[in-house]
Each structure stands twice: as structure tokens, then as C-alpha cells.
Amino acid sequence: QKKMKLWVHLRHHRKRRMKHHGRKVKGCGRLPTALPIEQRPKEANNRQEEGHWETDNVGTIKTDKTGISASVERKSRVFRLRKLADGKAGTKRKILVAQIKKENPRMRRTMTIDRGPENSQHEEFTRQAKMPVYACNPYHSWEKGSVENTIGRARFFIPKGSSVDHLTQRDL
């Protein structure tokens, strides 16, 4: 049975199971000035109105200079992938501001982020995009489940551990 390598046909392409208790948590979350996700409007939580976005970076290999930012609108499930020139906070902020300004005004209500270093310029984003930014609790990425699920689906086309330096915005 082991010689058949049927695991390559599984969705996550793993030979073995994940650890039962997950990974170890190191340190506490950043962004002390970010609005907590508990204060996010109930319309966003219940998907009652459009304009509530979630964003995250798609993990790439450490040697890549570039990256990918993924954003999902919670109600309509509109999904946007943007190529990042680097993993810096300023680059991500500029890309998100440009993306949001292209959207219809009724599609610009809130943004939900995690507490990673790529989101450290959330206050500047709020000023430029005129949208409040809510942050998940540290190490609770499932609180922005729409974008996490969508990134999982995108992994079928951009497998974990593969380089994205050769991809263009058009490819995405």
C-alpha cells in the first residue's frame, strides 16, 4: 500500500497527519492600537451587508522576494489576489488602499486583519481608505475564516512551498 503513494491525490498532499495539539505559540500579538474583532459590527459577522473585507498574506517560501496578498469580501465572497513586491507593511498598505479605492463606495465598510508585522500600518490604511480596521485576537486566525478558507482553496493552484517570484499579477 505504501508504494502506491495515494496521498498525492489528497487535498493537502500530506503523507502524515498533523500534530494533535497544533504548533507551539511564541510570544504575544502585536498592534496594540488595533480595534479588537469583538467590536466589529454584527452586520459583518452575520454577512448581512456588503463591504466587509478580510485580508491576509499567502505564505510563500522564505527565499522569495515577492509575496501575495489575498482579500475576500464576506457577503459576496469576491476574492482578490495582489502581487506584493516585498513583505513589508508599506507595500501591503499601498496595495490594499489602491484595491479598496477601486471598489464601489458601498463595498468599503470595514477591513479585518491579523496581528502580523505586515499589517503594522493599519492606522495609515484607516486614514487613507477611510475604513475602520479590526484585528483578530493573537493566534486566532480562524476569526477571519473567509479569507483563510479561500486561501486554502487557492493552494490547489499555488501549492505551499512553491515559489511565486515567477508569477505576474495577470497570472494571479
CSV table of N, CA and C in Angstrom, one decimal:
chain,number,residue,atom,x,y,z
A,1,GLN,N,0.8,-1.2,0.0
A,1,GLN,CA,0.0,0.0,0.0
A,1,GLN,C,0.9,1.3,0.0
A,2,LYS,N,2.0,1.3,0.7
A,2,LYS,CA,2.8,2.4,0.8
A,2,LYS,C,3.4,2.8,-0.5
A,3,LYS,N,3.7,1.9,-1.3
A,3,LYS,CA,4.3,2.1,-2.6
A,3,LYS,C,3.4,2.8,-3.6
A,4,MET,N,2.1,2.8,-3.4
A,4,MET,CA,1.1,3.4,-4.3
A,4,MET,C,1.1,4.9,-4.2
A,5,LYS,N,1.5,5.5,-3.1
A,5,LYS,CA,1.5,7.0,-2.9
A,5,LYS,C,0.2,7.6,-3.2
A,6,LEU,N,-0.9,7.1,-2.7
A,6,LEU,CA,-2.2,7.7,-2.9
A,6,LEU,C,-2.4,9.0,-2.2
A,7,TRP,N,-1.5,9.3,-1.3
A,7,TRP,CA,-1.6,10.6,-0.6
A,7,TRP,C,-1.4,11.8,-1.5
A,8,VAL,N,-0.8,11.6,-2.7
A,8,VAL,CA,-0.6,12.8,-3.6
A,8,VAL,C,-2.0,13.2,-4.2
A,9,HIS,N,-3.0,12.4,-4.0
A,9,HIS,CA,-4.3,12.8,-4.6
A,9,HIS,C,-5.2,13.5,-3.5
A,10,LEU,N,-4.7,13.5,-2.3
A,10,LEU,CA,-5.4,14.2,-1.2
A,10,LEU,C,-5.4,15.7,-1.4
A,11,ARG,N,-6.3,16.4,-0.8
A,11,ARG,CA,-6.4,17.9,-0.9
A,11,ARG,C,-5.1,18.6,-0.4
A,12,HIS,N,-4.6,18.1,0.8
A,12,HIS,CA,-3.5,18.8,1.4
A,12,HIS,C,-2.2,18.1,1.1
A,13,HIS,N,-2.2,17.0,0.3
A,13,HIS,CA,-0.9,16.4,-0.2
A,13,HIS,C,0.0,16.0,0.9
A,14,ARG,N,-0.5,15.5,2.0
A,14,ARG,CA,0.4,15.1,3.1
A,14,ARG,C,0.5,13.6,3.3
A,15,LYS,N,1.7,13.1,3.6
A,15,LYS,CA,1.9,11.7,3.9
A,15,LYS,C,1.4,11.4,5.2
A,16,ARG,N,1.6,12.3,6.2
A,16,ARG,CA,1.3,12.0,7.6
A,16,ARG,C,0.2,13.0,8.1
A,17,ARG,N,-0.3,12.7,9.2
A,17,ARG,CA,-1.3,13.5,9.9
A,17,ARG,C,-0.6,14.7,10.6
A,18,MET,N,-1.3,15.7,10.8
A,18,MET,CA,-0.8,16.9,11.6
A,18,MET,C,-0.7,16.5,13.1
A,19,LYS,N,0.1,17.3,13.8
A,19,LYS,CA,0.2,17.1,15.3
A,19,LYS,C,-1.1,17.3,15.9
A,20,HIS,N,-1.5,16.5,16.9
A,20,HIS,CA,-2.8,16.6,17.5
A,20,HIS,C,-3.0,17.9,18.2
A,21,HIS,N,-2.0,18.5,18.9
A,21,HIS,CA,-2.2,19.7,19.6
A,21,HIS,C,-1.7,20.9,18.9
A,22,GLY,N,-1.4,20.8,17.6
A,22,GLY,CA,-1.0,22.0,16.8
A,22,GLY,C,0.4,22.5,17.2
A,23,ARG,N,0.7,23.7,16.7
A,23,ARG,CA,2.1,24.2,16.9
A,23,ARG,C,2.1,25.0,18.2
A,24,LYS,N,3.3,25.2,18.7
A,24,LYS,CA,3.5,25.9,19.9
A,24,LYS,C,3.4,27.4,19.6
A,25,VAL,N,2.8,28.2,20.6
A,25,VAL,CA,2.6,29.6,20.5
A,25,VAL,C,3.8,30.3,21.0
A,26,LYS,N,4.4,31.3,20.3
A,26,LYS,CA,5.5,32.0,20.8
A,26,LYS,C,5.2,33.5,20.9
A,27,GLY,N,5.3,34.0,22.1
A,27,GLY,CA,5.1,35.4,22.3
A,27,GLY,C,3.7,35.9,22.2
A,28,CYS,N,3.4,37.2,22.3
A,28,CYS,CA,2.0,37.7,22.2
A,28,CYS,C,1.9,38.5,20.9
A,29,GLY,N,0.7,38.8,20.5
A,29,GLY,CA,0.4,39.6,19.3
A,29,GLY,C,0.8,41.0,19.4
A,30,ARG,N,1.0,41.6,18.2
A,30,ARG,CA,1.4,43.0,18.1
A,30,ARG,C,0.1,43.8,17.8
A,31,LEU,N,0.4,45.0,17.4
A,31,LEU,CA,-0.7,46.0,17.0
A,31,LEU,C,-1.6,46.3,18.2
A,32,PRO,N,-1.0,47.0,19.3
A,32,PRO,CA,-1.8,47.3,20.5
A,32,PRO,C,-2.9,48.3,20.2
A,33,THR,N,-2.8,49.1,19.1
A,33,THR,CA,-3.8,50.2,18.9
A,33,THR,C,-4.9,49.7,18.0
A,34,ALA,N,-4.9,48.5,17.5
A,34,ALA,CA,-5.9,48.0,16.5
A,34,ALA,C,-7.2,47.7,17.3
A,35,LEU,N,-8.3,48.0,16.6
A,35,LEU,CA,-9.6,47.7,17.1
A,35,LEU,C,-9.8,46.2,17.3
A,36,PRO,N,-10.3,45.7,18.4
A,36,PRO,CA,-10.5,44.3,18.5
A,36,PRO,C,-11.7,43.8,17.7
A,37,ILE,N,-11.6,42.5,17.3
A,37,ILE,CA,-12.6,42.0,16.4
A,37,ILE,C,-14.0,41.9,17.1
A,38,GLU,N,-14.0,41.9,18.4
A,38,GLU,CA,-15.2,41.8,19.1
A,38,GLU,C,-16.1,43.1,18.9
A,39,GLN,N,-15.4,44.2,18.5
A,39,GLN,CA,-16.1,45.5,18.2
A,39,GLN,C,-16.6,45.6,16.8
A,40,ARG,N,-16.3,44.6,16.0
A,40,ARG,CA,-16.7,44.6,14.6
A,40,ARG,C,-18.3,44.6,14.5
A,41,PRO,N,-18.9,45.3,13.6
A,41,PRO,CA,-20.4,45.4,13.5
A,41,PRO,C,-21.0,44.0,13.3
A,42,LYS,N,-22.1,43.8,13.9
A,42,LYS,CA,-22.8,42.5,13.7
A,42,LYS,C,-23.2,42.2,12.3
A,43,GLU,N,-23.4,43.3,11.5
A,43,GLU,CA,-23.7,43.1,10.0
A,43,GLU,C,-22.5,42.4,9.3
A,44,ALA,N,-21.3,42.7,9.8
A,44,ALA,CA,-20.1,42.0,9.2
A,44,ALA,C,-20.0,40.5,9.6
A,45,ASN,N,-20.3,40.3,10.9
A,45,ASN,CA,-20.2,38.9,11.5
A,45,ASN,C,-21.3,38.1,10.8
A,46,ASN,N,-22.5,38.6,10.6
A,46,ASN,CA,-23.6,37.8,10.1
A,46,ASN,C,-23.7,37.8,8.6
A,47,ARG,N,-22.8,38.5,7.9
A,47,ARG,CA,-22.8,38.7,6.4
A,47,ARG,C,-24.1,39.3,5.9
A,48,GLN,N,-24.6,40.3,6.6
A,48,GLN,CA,-25.9,40.9,6.3
A,48,GLN,C,-25.7,42.0,5.2
A,49,GLU,N,-24.6,42.6,5.1
A,49,GLU,CA,-24.4,43.7,4.1
A,49,GLU,C,-23.0,43.5,3.5
A,50,GLU,N,-22.9,44.1,2.3
A,50,GLU,CA,-21.6,44.0,1.6
A,50,GLU,C,-20.7,45.1,2.1
A,51,GLY,N,-19.4,44.9,1.8
A,51,GLY,CA,-18.4,45.9,2.1
A,51,GLY,C,-17.5,45.6,3.3
A,52,HIS,N,-17.6,44.4,3.9
A,52,HIS,CA,-16.8,44.0,5.0
A,52,HIS,C,-15.7,43.0,4.5
A,53,TRP,N,-14.5,43.4,4.5
A,53,TRP,CA,-13.4,42.7,3.9
A,53,TRP,C,-12.5,42.0,4.9
A,54,GLU,N,-11.9,40.9,4.6
A,54,GLU,CA,-10.9,40.2,5.4
A,54,GLU,C,-9.6,40.1,4.5
A,55,THR,N,-8.4,40.3,5.1
A,55,THR,CA,-7.2,40.2,4.3
A,55,THR,C,-6.1,39.4,5.0
A,56,ASP,N,-5.3,38.8,4.3
A,56,ASP,CA,-4.1,38.0,4.8
A,56,ASP,C,-3.1,37.9,3.7
A,57,ASN,N,-1.9,37.5,4.1
A,57,ASN,CA,-0.9,37.2,3.1
A,57,ASN,C,-0.8,35.7,2.9
A,58,VAL,N,-0.6,35.3,1.6
A,58,VAL,CA,-0.5,33.9,1.3
A,58,VAL,C,1.0,33.5,1.6
A,59,GLY,N,1.2,32.6,2.4
A,59,GLY,CA,2.6,32.2,2.8
A,59,GLY,C,3.4,31.7,1.6
A,60,THR,N,4.6,32.1,1.5
A,60,THR,CA,5.5,31.7,0.4
A,60,THR,C,6.8,31.1,1.0
A,61,ILE,N,7.7,30.7,0.2
A,61,ILE,CA,8.9,30.2,0.7
A,61,ILE,C,9.8,31.3,1.2
A,62,LYS,N,10.7,31.1,2.1
A,62,LYS,CA,11.5,32.2,2.8
A,62,LYS,C,12.4,32.9,1.8
A,63,THR,N,12.8,32.2,0.7
A,63,THR,CA,13.8,32.8,-0.2
A,63,THR,C,13.1,33.7,-1.2
A,64,ASP,N,11.8,33.7,-1.3
A,64,ASP,CA,11.1,34.6,-2.2
A,64,ASP,C,11.2,36.0,-1.8
A,65,LYS,N,11.4,36.9,-2.8
A,65,LYS,CA,11.4,38.3,-2.5
A,65,LYS,C,10.0,38.9,-2.6
A,66,THR,N,9.2,38.3,-3.3
A,66,THR,CA,7.8,38.8,-3.5
A,66,THR,C,6.8,38.0,-2.6
A,67,GLY,N,5.6,38.4,-2.6
A,67,GLY,CA,4.5,37.7,-1.9
A,67,GLY,C,3.2,37.9,-2.5
A,68,ILE,N,2.2,37.4,-1.9
A,68,ILE,CA,0.8,37.6,-2.4
A,68,ILE,C,-0.1,38.0,-1.3
A,69,SER,N,-0.9,39.0,-1.5
A,69,SER,CA,-1.9,39.4,-0.6
A,69,SER,C,-3.3,39.0,-1.1
A,70,ALA,N,-4.1,38.4,-0.2
A,70,ALA,CA,-5.4,37.9,-0.5
A,70,ALA,C,-6.4,38.7,0.3
A,71,SER,N,-7.5,39.1,-0.4
A,71,SER,CA,-8.6,39.8,0.3
A,71,SER,C,-9.9,39.2,-0.2
A,72,VAL,N,-10.9,39.0,0.8
A,72,VAL,CA,-12.2,38.5,0.5
A,72,VAL,C,-13.3,39.3,1.1
A,73,GLU,N,-14.3,39.6,0.3
A,73,GLU,CA,-15.4,40.3,0.8
A,73,GLU,C,-16.4,39.3,1.4
A,74,ARG,N,-16.8,39.5,2.6
A,74,ARG,CA,-17.5,38.5,3.4
A,74,ARG,C,-18.9,38.0,2.8
A,75,LYS,N,-19.7,39.0,2.4
A,75,LYS,CA,-21.0,38.6,1.9
A,75,LYS,C,-21.0,38.0,0.5
A,76,SER,N,-20.4,38.8,-0.5
A,76,SER,CA,-20.4,38.3,-1.9
A,76,SER,C,-19.3,37.3,-2.2
A,77,ARG,N,-18.4,37.1,-1.3
A,77,ARG,CA,-17.2,36.2,-1.5
A,77,ARG,C,-16.3,36.6,-2.6
A,78,VAL,N,-16.3,37.9,-3.0
A,78,VAL,CA,-15.4,38.4,-4.0
A,78,VAL,C,-14.0,38.2,-3.5
A,79,PHE,N,-13.1,37.7,-4.3
A,79,PHE,CA,-11.8,37.3,-3.9
A,79,PHE,C,-10.8,38.0,-4.8
A,80,ARG,N,-9.8,38.7,-4.1
A,80,ARG,CA,-8.8,39.5,-4.9
A,80,ARG,C,-7.4,39.0,-4.4
A,81,LEU,N,-6.6,38.6,-5.4
A,81,LEU,CA,-5.2,38.3,-5.2
A,81,LEU,C,-4.3,39.5,-5.7
A,82,ARG,N,-3.4,40.0,-5.0
A,82,ARG,CA,-2.5,41.0,-5.4
A,82,ARG,C,-1.1,40.6,-5.2
A,83,LYS,N,-0.2,40.9,-6.1
A,83,LYS,CA,1.2,40.6,-6.0
A,83,LYS,C,1.9,41.7,-5.2
A,84,LEU,N,2.7,41.3,-4.2
A,84,LEU,CA,3.5,42.2,-3.4
A,84,LEU,C,4.9,42.2,-3.8
A,85,ALA,N,5.5,43.3,-4.0
A,85,ALA,CA,6.9,43.4,-4.4
A,85,ALA,C,7.8,42.9,-3.2
A,86,ASP,N,7.4,43.0,-2.0
A,86,ASP,CA,8.1,42.5,-0.9
A,86,ASP,C,7.1,42.3,0.3
A,87,GLY,N,7.6,41.8,1.4
A,87,GLY,CA,6.7,41.5,2.5
A,87,GLY,C,6.6,42.7,3.5
A,88,LYS,N,6.9,43.9,3.1
A,88,LYS,CA,6.9,45.0,4.1
A,88,LYS,C,5.5,45.6,4.2
A,89,ALA,N,5.3,46.2,5.4
A,89,ALA,CA,3.9,46.7,5.7
A,89,ALA,C,3.5,47.8,4.8
A,90,GLY,N,4.4,48.7,4.4
A,90,GLY,CA,4.1,49.8,3.5
A,90,GLY,C,3.6,49.3,2.1
A,91,THR,N,4.3,48.3,1.6
A,91,THR,CA,3.8,47.7,0.3
A,91,THR,C,2.4,47.1,0.4
A,92,LYS,N,2.1,46.4,1.5
A,92,LYS,CA,0.8,45.8,1.6
A,92,LYS,C,-0.2,46.9,1.8
A,93,ARG,N,0.1,48.0,2.6
A,93,ARG,CA,-0.9,49.1,2.7
A,93,ARG,C,-1.2,49.8,1.4
A,94,LYS,N,-0.2,50.0,0.6
A,94,LYS,CA,-0.4,50.7,-0.7
A,94,LYS,C,-1.3,49.8,-1.6
A,95,ILE,N,-1.0,48.5,-1.6
A,95,ILE,CA,-1.8,47.6,-2.5
A,95,ILE,C,-3.2,47.6,-2.0
A,96,LEU,N,-3.5,47.5,-0.7
A,96,LEU,CA,-4.8,47.5,-0.2
A,96,LEU,C,-5.6,48.8,-0.4
A,97,VAL,N,-4.9,49.9,-0.2
A,97,VAL,CA,-5.6,51.2,-0.5
A,97,VAL,C,-6.0,51.3,-1.9
A,98,ALA,N,-5.1,51.0,-2.8
A,98,ALA,CA,-5.4,51.0,-4.3
A,98,ALA,C,-6.6,50.1,-4.6
A,99,GLN,N,-6.6,48.9,-4.0
A,99,GLN,CA,-7.7,48.0,-4.3
A,99,GLN,C,-9.0,48.5,-3.8
A,100,ILE,N,-9.0,49.0,-2.6
A,100,ILE,CA,-10.3,49.4,-2.0
A,100,ILE,C,-10.8,50.7,-2.7
A,101,LYS,N,-9.9,51.6,-3.1
A,101,LYS,CA,-10.4,52.8,-3.8
A,101,LYS,C,-11.0,52.5,-5.1
A,102,LYS,N,-10.7,51.4,-5.7
A,102,LYS,CA,-11.3,51.0,-7.0
A,102,LYS,C,-12.7,50.4,-6.8
A,103,GLU,N,-13.1,50.0,-5.6
A,103,GLU,CA,-14.4,49.4,-5.3
A,103,GLU,C,-15.4,50.5,-5.2
A,104,ASN,N,-16.7,50.0,-5.4
A,104,ASN,CA,-17.9,50.9,-5.2
A,104,ASN,C,-17.9,51.4,-3.8
A,105,PRO,N,-18.3,52.6,-3.5
A,105,PRO,CA,-18.4,53.1,-2.1
A,105,PRO,C,-19.2,52.2,-1.1
A,106,ARG,N,-20.2,51.5,-1.6
A,106,ARG,CA,-21.0,50.7,-0.7
A,106,ARG,C,-20.2,49.4,-0.3
A,107,MET,N,-19.1,49.1,-1.0
A,107,MET,CA,-18.2,48.0,-0.8
A,107,MET,C,-17.0,48.3,0.1
A,108,ARG,N,-17.1,49.5,0.8
A,108,ARG,CA,-16.0,50.0,1.6
A,108,ARG,C,-16.5,50.3,3.0
A,109,ARG,N,-16.7,49.2,3.8
A,109,ARG,CA,-17.2,49.4,5.2
A,109,ARG,C,-16.1,49.1,6.2
A,110,THR,N,-15.6,47.9,6.3
A,110,THR,CA,-14.6,47.5,7.3
A,110,THR,C,-13.5,46.6,6.7
A,111,MET,N,-12.4,46.5,7.4
A,111,MET,CA,-11.3,45.6,7.0
A,111,MET,C,-10.9,44.8,8.2
A,112,THR,N,-10.8,43.5,8.1
A,112,THR,CA,-10.3,42.6,9.2
A,112,THR,C,-8.9,42.1,8.9
A,113,ILE,N,-8.0,42.2,9.8
A,113,ILE,CA,-6.6,41.7,9.6
A,113,ILE,C,-6.2,40.8,10.7
A,114,ASP,N,-5.0,40.2,10.6
A,114,ASP,CA,-4.4,39.5,11.7
A,114,ASP,C,-3.4,40.4,12.3
A,115,ARG,N,-2.7,40.0,13.3
A,115,ARG,CA,-1.8,40.9,14.1
A,115,ARG,C,-0.3,40.7,13.6
A,116,GLY,N,-0.1,40.3,12.4
A,116,GLY,CA,1.2,40.1,11.8
A,116,GLY,C,1.9,41.4,11.5
A,117,PRO,N,3.2,41.4,11.4
A,117,PRO,CA,4.0,42.6,11.1
A,117,PRO,C,3.7,43.3,9.8
A,118,GLU,N,3.1,42.5,8.8
A,118,GLU,CA,2.8,43.1,7.5
A,118,GLU,C,1.6,44.0,7.6
A,119,ASN,N,0.9,44.0,8.8
A,119,ASN,CA,-0.3,44.9,9.0
A,119,ASN,C,0.0,46.0,10.0
A,120,SER,N,1.2,46.3,10.2
A,120,SER,CA,1.6,47.3,11.2
A,120,SER,C,1.2,48.7,10.8
A,121,GLN,N,0.9,49.0,9.6
A,121,GLN,CA,0.5,50.3,9.1
A,121,GLN,C,-1.0,50.4,9.0
A,122,HIS,N,-1.8,49.7,9.9
A,122,HIS,CA,-3.2,49.7,9.8
A,122,HIS,C,-3.8,51.1,10.1
A,123,GLU,N,-3.2,51.9,10.9
A,123,GLU,CA,-3.7,53.3,11.2
A,123,GLU,C,-3.6,54.2,9.9
A,124,GLU,N,-2.5,54.0,9.2
A,124,GLU,CA,-2.4,54.8,8.0
A,124,GLU,C,-3.4,54.3,6.9
A,125,PHE,N,-3.6,53.0,6.9
A,125,PHE,CA,-4.6,52.5,5.9
A,125,PHE,C,-6.0,53.1,6.3
A,126,THR,N,-6.3,53.1,7.6
A,126,THR,CA,-7.6,53.7,8.0
A,126,THR,C,-7.8,55.1,7.6
A,127,ARG,N,-6.7,55.9,7.7
A,127,ARG,CA,-6.7,57.3,7.2
A,127,ARG,C,-6.9,57.4,5.7
A,128,GLN,N,-6.2,56.6,5.0
A,128,GLN,CA,-6.2,56.8,3.5
A,128,GLN,C,-7.5,56.2,2.9
A,129,ALA,N,-7.9,55.0,3.4
A,129,ALA,CA,-9.1,54.4,2.8
A,129,ALA,C,-10.4,54.8,3.5
A,130,LYS,N,-10.3,55.5,4.6
A,130,LYS,CA,-11.5,55.9,5.4
A,130,LYS,C,-12.4,54.7,5.8
A,131,MET,N,-11.7,53.6,6.2
A,131,MET,CA,-12.4,52.4,6.7
A,131,MET,C,-11.8,52.0,8.0
A,132,PRO,N,-12.6,51.6,9.0
A,132,PRO,CA,-12.0,51.1,10.2
A,132,PRO,C,-11.4,49.7,10.0
A,133,VAL,N,-10.3,49.4,10.7
A,133,VAL,CA,-9.6,48.2,10.6
A,133,VAL,C,-9.8,47.4,12.0
A,134,TYR,N,-10.2,46.2,11.9
A,134,TYR,CA,-10.4,45.3,13.1
A,134,TYR,C,-9.3,44.2,13.0
A,135,ALA,N,-8.8,43.9,14.2
A,135,ALA,CA,-7.7,42.9,14.2
A,135,ALA,C,-8.2,41.7,15.0
A,136,CYS,N,-7.9,40.5,14.5
A,136,CYS,CA,-8.2,39.3,15.3
A,136,CYS,C,-7.4,39.2,16.5
A,137,ASN,N,-7.8,38.4,17.5
A,137,ASN,CA,-7.0,38.1,18.7
A,137,ASN,C,-5.7,37.4,18.3
A,138,PRO,N,-4.7,37.6,19.0
A,138,PRO,CA,-3.4,36.9,18.7
A,138,PRO,C,-3.6,35.4,18.5
A,139,TYR,N,-3.1,34.9,17.4
A,139,TYR,CA,-3.1,33.4,17.2
A,139,TYR,C,-4.5,32.9,17.0
A,140,HIS,N,-5.5,33.7,16.6
A,140,HIS,CA,-6.8,33.2,16.4
A,140,HIS,C,-7.2,33.6,14.9
A,141,SER,N,-6.4,33.0,14.0
A,141,SER,CA,-6.7,33.3,12.6
A,141,SER,C,-8.0,32.9,12.1
A,142,TRP,N,-8.6,31.9,12.8
A,142,TRP,CA,-10.0,31.4,12.3
A,142,TRP,C,-11.0,32.5,12.5
A,143,GLU,N,-10.7,33.6,13.2
A,143,GLU,CA,-11.7,34.7,13.4
A,143,GLU,C,-11.9,35.4,12.1
A,144,LYS,N,-11.0,35.2,11.1
A,144,LYS,CA,-11.2,35.8,9.8
A,144,LYS,C,-11.2,34.6,8.8
A,145,GLY,N,-12.2,33.7,9.0
A,145,GLY,CA,-12.3,32.4,8.4
A,145,GLY,C,-12.6,32.5,6.9
A,146,SER,N,-13.2,33.6,6.4
A,146,SER,CA,-13.5,33.6,4.9
A,146,SER,C,-12.2,33.7,4.1
A,147,VAL,N,-11.3,34.5,4.6
A,147,VAL,CA,-10.0,34.6,3.8
A,147,VAL,C,-9.1,33.4,4.0
A,148,GLU,N,-9.2,32.8,5.2
A,148,GLU,CA,-8.4,31.6,5.5
A,148,GLU,C,-8.9,30.4,4.6
A,149,ASN,N,-10.2,30.2,4.5
A,149,ASN,CA,-10.8,29.2,3.7
A,149,ASN,C,-10.5,29.4,2.2
A,150,THR,N,-10.6,30.6,1.8
A,150,THR,CA,-10.3,30.9,0.4
A,150,THR,C,-8.8,30.7,0.0
A,151,ILE,N,-7.9,31.1,0.9
A,151,ILE,CA,-6.5,30.8,0.7
A,151,ILE,C,-6.3,29.3,0.6
A,152,GLY,N,-7.0,28.5,1.4
A,152,GLY,CA,-6.9,27.1,1.4
A,152,GLY,C,-7.3,26.6,0.0
A,153,ARG,N,-8.3,27.2,-0.6
A,153,ARG,CA,-8.8,26.7,-1.9
A,153,ARG,C,-7.8,27.2,-3.0
A,154,ALA,N,-7.1,28.3,-2.8
A,154,ALA,CA,-6.1,28.8,-3.8
A,154,ALA,C,-4.9,28.0,-3.7
A,155,ARG,N,-4.7,27.3,-2.6
A,155,ARG,CA,-3.5,26.4,-2.5
A,155,ARG,C,-3.5,25.3,-3.5
A,156,PHE,N,-4.7,25.0,-4.1
A,156,PHE,CA,-4.7,24.0,-5.1
A,156,PHE,C,-3.9,24.4,-6.4
A,157,PHE,N,-3.9,25.7,-6.6
A,157,PHE,CA,-3.2,26.3,-7.8
A,157,PHE,C,-1.8,26.8,-7.4
A,158,ILE,N,-1.7,27.3,-6.1
A,158,ILE,CA,-0.4,27.8,-5.7
A,158,ILE,C,0.0,26.9,-4.5
A,159,PRO,N,0.6,25.8,-4.7
A,159,PRO,CA,0.9,24.9,-3.5
A,159,PRO,C,1.9,25.5,-2.5
A,160,LYS,N,1.7,25.1,-1.3
A,160,LYS,CA,2.6,25.6,-0.2
A,160,LYS,C,4.0,25.1,-0.5
A,161,GLY,N,4.9,26.0,-0.3
A,161,GLY,CA,6.3,25.6,-0.5
A,161,GLY,C,6.8,25.9,-1.9
A,162,SER,N,5.9,26.4,-2.8
A,162,SER,CA,6.3,26.7,-4.2
A,162,SER,C,6.6,28.2,-4.3
A,163,SER,N,7.5,28.5,-5.2
A,163,SER,CA,8.0,29.9,-5.3
A,163,SER,C,6.9,30.7,-6.1
A,164,VAL,N,6.7,32.0,-5.8
A,164,VAL,CA,5.8,32.8,-6.5
A,164,VAL,C,6.5,34.0,-7.2
A,165,ASP,N,7.8,34.0,-7.1
A,165,ASP,CA,8.5,35.1,-7.8
A,165,ASP,C,8.3,35.1,-9.3
A,166,HIS,N,8.1,34.0,-9.9
A,166,HIS,CA,7.9,34.0,-11.4
A,166,HIS,C,6.4,34.3,-11.8
A,167,LEU,N,5.5,34.4,-10.9
A,167,LEU,CA,4.1,34.7,-11.2
A,167,LEU,C,4.0,36.2,-11.4
A,168,THR,N,3.1,36.6,-12.3
A,168,THR,CA,2.8,38.0,-12.5
A,168,THR,C,1.4,38.3,-11.9
A,169,GLN,N,1.0,39.6,-11.9
A,169,GLN,CA,-0.3,39.9,-11.4
A,169,GLN,C,-1.4,39.3,-12.4
A,170,ARG,N,-1.1,39.3,-13.6
A,170,ARG,CA,-2.0,38.7,-14.6
A,170,ARG,C,-2.2,37.2,-14.3
A,171,ASP,N,-1.1,36.5,-14.0
A,171,ASP,CA,-1.2,35.0,-13.7
A,171,ASP,C,-2.1,34.8,-12.5
A,172,LEU,N,-2.0,35.7,-11.5
A,172,LEU,CA,-2.9,35.5,-10.3
A,172,LEU,C,-4.3,35.8,-10.7
